[in-house]
């Protein structure tokens, strides 16, 4: 990959990371999940919101792993 492609990919991953963080916060209703991690999402009573939070949390972990690999 060229330097420009890597920079573009890093920018897109940063955008996906921000989106995932925002969506997990929306689904959970608080930002405590950032310090508590995955366990905070299990306490969400609404199954649809819990599923949405878990989906975006998984996306967030994938994005962070990809970013770490590129670093």
mmCIF file of N, CA and C in Angstrom:
data_model
loop_
_atom_site.group_PDB
_atom_site.id
_atom_site.type_symbol
_atom_site.label_atom_id
_atom_site.label_comp_id
_atom_site.label_asym_id
_atom_site.label_seq_id
_atom_site.Cartn_x
_atom_site.Cartn_y
_atom_site.Cartn_z
ATOM 1 N N UNK A 1 0.844 -1.183 0.000
ATOM 2 C CA UNK A 1 0.000 0.000 0.000
ATOM 3 C C UNK A 1 0.882 1.237 0.000
ATOM 4 N N UNK A 2 0.424 2.235 -0.682
ATOM 5 C CA UNK A 2 1.156 3.493 -0.695
ATOM 6 C C UNK A 2 0.886 4.261 0.600
ATOM 7 N N UNK A 3 1.712 5.253 0.853
ATOM 8 C CA UNK A 3 1.539 6.077 2.052
ATOM 9 C C UNK A 3 0.181 6.768 2.035
ATOM 10 N N UNK A 4 -0.229 7.252 0.868
ATOM 11 C CA UNK A 4 -1.526 7.930 0.749
ATOM 12 C C UNK A 4 -2.675 6.976 1.059
ATOM 13 N N UNK A 5 -2.583 5.735 0.604
ATOM 14 C CA UNK A 5 -3.630 4.753 0.880
ATOM 15 C C UNK A 5 -3.699 4.424 2.370
ATOM 16 N N UNK A 6 -2.556 4.306 3.003
ATOM 17 C CA UNK A 6 -2.522 4.013 4.437
ATOM 18 C C UNK A 6 -3.123 5.169 5.221
ATOM 19 N N UNK A 7 -2.768 6.403 4.862
ATOM 20 C CA UNK A 7 -3.325 7.575 5.555
ATOM 21 C C UNK A 7 -4.843 7.634 5.377
ATOM 22 N N UNK A 8 -5.303 7.340 4.174
ATOM 23 C CA UNK A 8 -6.740 7.362 3.894
ATOM 24 C C UNK A 8 -7.448 6.280 4.709
ATOM 25 N N UNK A 9 -6.855 5.098 4.771
ATOM 26 C CA UNK A 9 -7.433 4.018 5.559
ATOM 27 C C UNK A 9 -7.460 4.380 7.046
ATOM 28 N N UNK A 10 -6.402 4.975 7.544
ATOM 29 C CA UNK A 10 -6.366 5.397 8.948
ATOM 30 C C UNK A 10 -7.454 6.425 9.237
ATOM 31 N N UNK A 11 -7.680 7.334 8.309
ATOM 32 C CA UNK A 11 -8.728 8.341 8.485
ATOM 33 C C UNK A 11 -10.107 7.691 8.518
ATOM 34 N N UNK A 12 -10.333 6.740 7.614
ATOM 35 C CA UNK A 12 -11.625 6.053 7.592
ATOM 36 C C UNK A 12 -11.839 5.207 8.843
ATOM 37 N N UNK A 13 -10.781 4.575 9.321
ATOM 38 C CA UNK A 13 -10.896 3.800 10.555
ATOM 39 C C UNK A 13 -11.192 4.705 11.747
ATOM 40 N N UNK A 14 -10.580 5.882 11.772
ATOM 41 C CA UNK A 14 -10.858 6.837 12.849
ATOM 42 C C UNK A 14 -12.324 7.271 12.808
ATOM 43 N N UNK A 15 -12.868 7.469 11.621
ATOM 44 C CA UNK A 15 -14.282 7.831 11.479
ATOM 45 C C UNK A 15 -15.185 6.702 11.974
ATOM 46 N N UNK A 16 -14.844 5.454 11.609
ATOM 47 C CA UNK A 16 -15.622 4.308 12.065
ATOM 48 C C UNK A 16 -15.542 4.144 13.583
ATOM 49 N N UNK A 17 -14.379 4.419 14.141
ATOM 50 C CA UNK A 17 -14.203 4.331 15.590
ATOM 51 C C UNK A 17 -15.091 5.349 16.300
ATOM 52 N N UNK A 18 -15.109 6.573 15.809
ATOM 53 C CA UNK A 18 -15.952 7.608 16.420
ATOM 54 C C UNK A 18 -17.432 7.252 16.308
ATOM 55 N N UNK A 19 -17.834 6.753 15.141
ATOM 56 C CA UNK A 19 -19.227 6.367 14.945
ATOM 57 C C UNK A 19 -19.614 5.237 15.897
ATOM 58 N N UNK A 20 -18.756 4.235 16.027
ATOM 59 C CA UNK A 20 -19.051 3.105 16.906
ATOM 60 C C UNK A 20 -19.160 3.563 18.357
ATOM 61 N N UNK A 21 -18.257 4.425 18.788
ATOM 62 C CA UNK A 21 -18.305 4.928 20.163
ATOM 63 C C UNK A 21 -19.593 5.698 20.408
ATOM 64 N N UNK A 22 -19.985 6.528 19.457
ATOM 65 C CA UNK A 22 -21.217 7.304 19.580
ATOM 66 C C UNK A 22 -22.438 6.385 19.664
ATOM 67 N N UNK A 23 -22.467 5.367 18.821
ATOM 68 C CA UNK A 23 -23.619 4.467 18.798
ATOM 69 C C UNK A 23 -23.702 3.609 20.060
ATOM 70 N N UNK A 24 -22.573 3.175 20.593
ATOM 71 C CA UNK A 24 -22.602 2.416 21.841
ATOM 72 C C UNK A 24 -23.101 3.312 22.969
ATOM 73 N N UNK A 25 -22.650 4.553 22.994
ATOM 74 C CA UNK A 25 -23.112 5.497 24.016
ATOM 75 C C UNK A 25 -24.607 5.740 23.886
ATOM 76 N N UNK A 26 -25.089 5.906 22.663
ATOM 77 C CA UNK A 26 -26.532 6.108 22.449
ATOM 78 C C UNK A 26 -27.327 4.905 22.910
ATOM 79 N N UNK A 27 -26.872 3.713 22.526
ATOM 80 C CA UNK A 27 -27.613 2.495 22.859
ATOM 81 C C UNK A 27 -27.609 2.231 24.364
ATOM 82 N N UNK A 28 -26.489 2.501 25.014
ATOM 83 C CA UNK A 28 -26.399 2.226 26.449
ATOM 84 C C UNK A 28 -26.973 3.353 27.297
ATOM 85 N N UNK A 29 -27.023 4.559 26.752
ATOM 86 C CA UNK A 29 -27.578 5.689 27.480
ATOM 87 C C UNK A 29 -26.584 6.367 28.399
ATOM 88 N N UNK A 30 -25.327 5.929 28.376
ATOM 89 C CA UNK A 30 -24.298 6.537 29.226
ATOM 90 C C UNK A 30 -22.919 6.228 28.660
ATOM 91 N N UNK A 31 -21.914 6.858 29.225
ATOM 92 C CA UNK A 31 -20.542 6.641 28.772
ATOM 93 C C UNK A 31 -19.747 5.741 29.720
ATOM 94 N N UNK A 32 -20.417 5.138 30.675
ATOM 95 C CA UNK A 32 -19.737 4.259 31.627
ATOM 96 C C UNK A 32 -19.094 3.051 30.946
ATOM 97 N N UNK A 33 -19.638 2.638 29.818
ATOM 98 C CA UNK A 33 -19.096 1.481 29.113
ATOM 99 C C UNK A 33 -17.628 1.699 28.735
ATOM 100 N N UNK A 34 -17.220 2.971 28.575
ATOM 101 C CA UNK A 34 -15.837 3.252 28.192
ATOM 102 C C UNK A 34 -14.860 2.852 29.287
ATOM 103 N N UNK A 35 -15.288 2.942 30.539
ATOM 104 C CA UNK A 35 -14.400 2.541 31.633
ATOM 105 C C UNK A 35 -14.685 1.111 32.104
ATOM 106 N N UNK A 36 -15.928 0.665 31.973
ATOM 107 C CA UNK A 36 -16.294 -0.671 32.439
ATOM 108 C C UNK A 36 -16.131 -1.742 31.371
ATOM 109 N N UNK A 37 -16.180 -1.330 30.117
ATOM 110 C CA UNK A 37 -16.040 -2.283 29.021
ATOM 111 C C UNK A 37 -17.337 -3.005 28.704
ATOM 112 N N UNK A 38 -17.176 -4.186 28.161
ATOM 113 C CA UNK A 38 -18.289 -4.987 27.661
ATOM 114 C C UNK A 38 -19.323 -5.301 28.736
ATOM 115 N N UNK A 39 -18.892 -5.474 29.968
ATOM 116 C CA UNK A 39 -19.810 -5.833 31.056
ATOM 117 C C UNK A 39 -20.921 -4.801 31.253
ATOM 118 N N UNK A 40 -20.632 -3.541 30.974
ATOM 119 C CA UNK A 40 -21.642 -2.493 31.136
ATOM 120 C C UNK A 40 -22.796 -2.670 30.154
ATOM 121 N N UNK A 41 -22.531 -3.303 29.027
ATOM 122 C CA UNK A 41 -23.564 -3.463 28.002
ATOM 123 C C UNK A 41 -24.545 -4.581 28.360
ATOM 124 N N UNK A 42 -24.112 -5.525 29.153
ATOM 125 C CA UNK A 42 -24.994 -6.628 29.549
ATOM 126 C C UNK A 42 -26.132 -6.171 30.448
ATOM 127 N N UNK A 43 -25.983 -5.003 31.065
ATOM 128 C CA UNK A 43 -27.020 -4.517 31.968
ATOM 129 C C UNK A 43 -28.144 -3.771 31.240
ATOM 130 N N UNK A 44 -28.028 -3.598 29.941
ATOM 131 C CA UNK A 44 -29.085 -2.925 29.168
ATOM 132 C C UNK A 44 -30.292 -3.864 29.106
ATOM 133 N N UNK A 45 -31.422 -3.387 29.584
ATOM 134 C CA UNK A 45 -32.616 -4.238 29.682
ATOM 135 C C UNK A 45 -33.301 -4.473 28.341
ATOM 136 N N UNK A 46 -33.364 -3.475 27.492
ATOM 137 C CA UNK A 46 -34.027 -3.605 26.199
ATOM 138 C C UNK A 46 -33.161 -4.461 25.270
ATOM 139 N N UNK A 47 -33.685 -5.607 24.829
ATOM 140 C CA UNK A 47 -32.887 -6.505 23.990
ATOM 141 C C UNK A 47 -32.406 -5.868 22.681
ATOM 142 N N UNK A 48 -33.221 -5.024 22.088
ATOM 143 C CA UNK A 48 -32.829 -4.380 20.827
ATOM 144 C C UNK A 48 -31.667 -3.403 21.052
ATOM 145 N N UNK A 49 -31.753 -2.624 22.118
ATOM 146 C CA UNK A 49 -30.668 -1.689 22.437
ATOM 147 C C UNK A 49 -29.395 -2.434 22.821
ATOM 148 N N UNK A 50 -29.552 -3.528 23.573
ATOM 149 C CA UNK A 50 -28.397 -4.330 23.967
ATOM 150 C C UNK A 50 -27.721 -4.932 22.734
ATOM 151 N N UNK A 51 -28.519 -5.435 21.803
ATOM 152 C CA UNK A 51 -27.969 -6.011 20.570
ATOM 153 C C UNK A 51 -27.244 -4.944 19.754
ATOM 154 N N UNK A 52 -27.839 -3.758 19.679
ATOM 155 C CA UNK A 52 -27.212 -2.657 18.935
ATOM 156 C C UNK A 52 -25.893 -2.246 19.585
ATOM 157 N N UNK A 53 -25.897 -2.146 20.901
ATOM 158 C CA UNK A 53 -24.674 -1.780 21.619
ATOM 159 C C UNK A 53 -23.595 -2.842 21.423
ATOM 160 N N UNK A 54 -23.969 -4.097 21.490
ATOM 161 C CA UNK A 54 -23.006 -5.177 21.303
ATOM 162 C C UNK A 54 -22.441 -5.190 19.884
ATOM 163 N N UNK A 55 -23.297 -4.925 18.902
ATOM 164 C CA UNK A 55 -22.833 -4.872 17.512
ATOM 165 C C UNK A 55 -21.767 -3.781 17.344
ATOM 166 N N UNK A 56 -22.079 -2.587 17.808
ATOM 167 C CA UNK A 56 -21.143 -1.479 17.639
ATOM 168 C C UNK A 56 -19.899 -1.635 18.512
ATOM 169 N N UNK A 57 -20.037 -2.297 19.655
ATOM 170 C CA UNK A 57 -18.868 -2.560 20.490
ATOM 171 C C UNK A 57 -17.930 -3.525 19.755
ATOM 172 N N UNK A 58 -18.493 -4.519 19.120
ATOM 173 C CA UNK A 58 -17.695 -5.443 18.304
ATOM 174 C C UNK A 58 -17.013 -4.729 17.156
ATOM 175 N N UNK A 59 -17.746 -3.816 16.516
ATOM 176 C CA UNK A 59 -17.170 -3.019 15.430
ATOM 177 C C UNK A 59 -16.016 -2.174 15.956
ATOM 178 N N UNK A 60 -16.209 -1.590 17.128
ATOM 179 C CA UNK A 60 -15.174 -0.759 17.732
ATOM 180 C C UNK A 60 -13.902 -1.559 18.003
ATOM 181 N N UNK A 61 -14.059 -2.751 18.547
ATOM 182 C CA UNK A 61 -12.899 -3.592 18.822
ATOM 183 C C UNK A 61 -12.174 -3.987 17.532
ATOM 184 N N UNK A 62 -12.919 -4.264 16.490
ATOM 185 C CA UNK A 62 -12.322 -4.616 15.196
ATOM 186 C C UNK A 62 -11.541 -3.444 14.628
ATOM 187 N N UNK A 63 -12.125 -2.262 14.684
ATOM 188 C CA UNK A 63 -11.457 -1.060 14.178
ATOM 189 C C UNK A 63 -10.174 -0.804 14.951
ATOM 190 N N UNK A 64 -10.238 -0.932 16.265
ATOM 191 C CA UNK A 64 -9.034 -0.688 17.074
ATOM 192 C C UNK A 64 -7.944 -1.710 16.779
ATOM 193 N N UNK A 65 -8.333 -2.940 16.533
ATOM 194 C CA UNK A 65 -7.352 -3.971 16.181
ATOM 195 C C UNK A 65 -6.704 -3.663 14.832
ATOM 196 N N UNK A 66 -7.502 -3.237 13.878
ATOM 197 C CA UNK A 66 -6.958 -2.857 12.570
ATOM 198 C C UNK A 66 -6.020 -1.649 12.679
ATOM 199 N N UNK A 67 -6.420 -0.659 13.479
ATOM 200 C CA UNK A 67 -5.574 0.511 13.666
ATOM 201 C C UNK A 67 -4.243 0.126 14.301
ATOM 202 N N UNK A 68 -4.287 -0.772 15.258
ATOM 203 C CA UNK A 68 -3.060 -1.217 15.932
ATOM 204 C C UNK A 68 -2.146 -1.953 14.948
ATOM 205 N N UNK A 69 -2.738 -2.734 14.055
ATOM 206 C CA UNK A 69 -1.965 -3.467 13.059
ATOM 207 C C UNK A 69 -1.274 -2.521 12.088
ATOM 208 N N UNK A 70 -1.946 -1.432 11.752
ATOM 209 C CA UNK A 70 -1.368 -0.467 10.806
ATOM 210 C C UNK A 70 -0.315 0.424 11.428
ATOM 211 N N UNK A 71 -0.335 0.541 12.746
ATOM 212 C CA UNK A 71 0.594 1.463 13.421
ATOM 213 C C UNK A 71 2.028 0.983 13.372
#
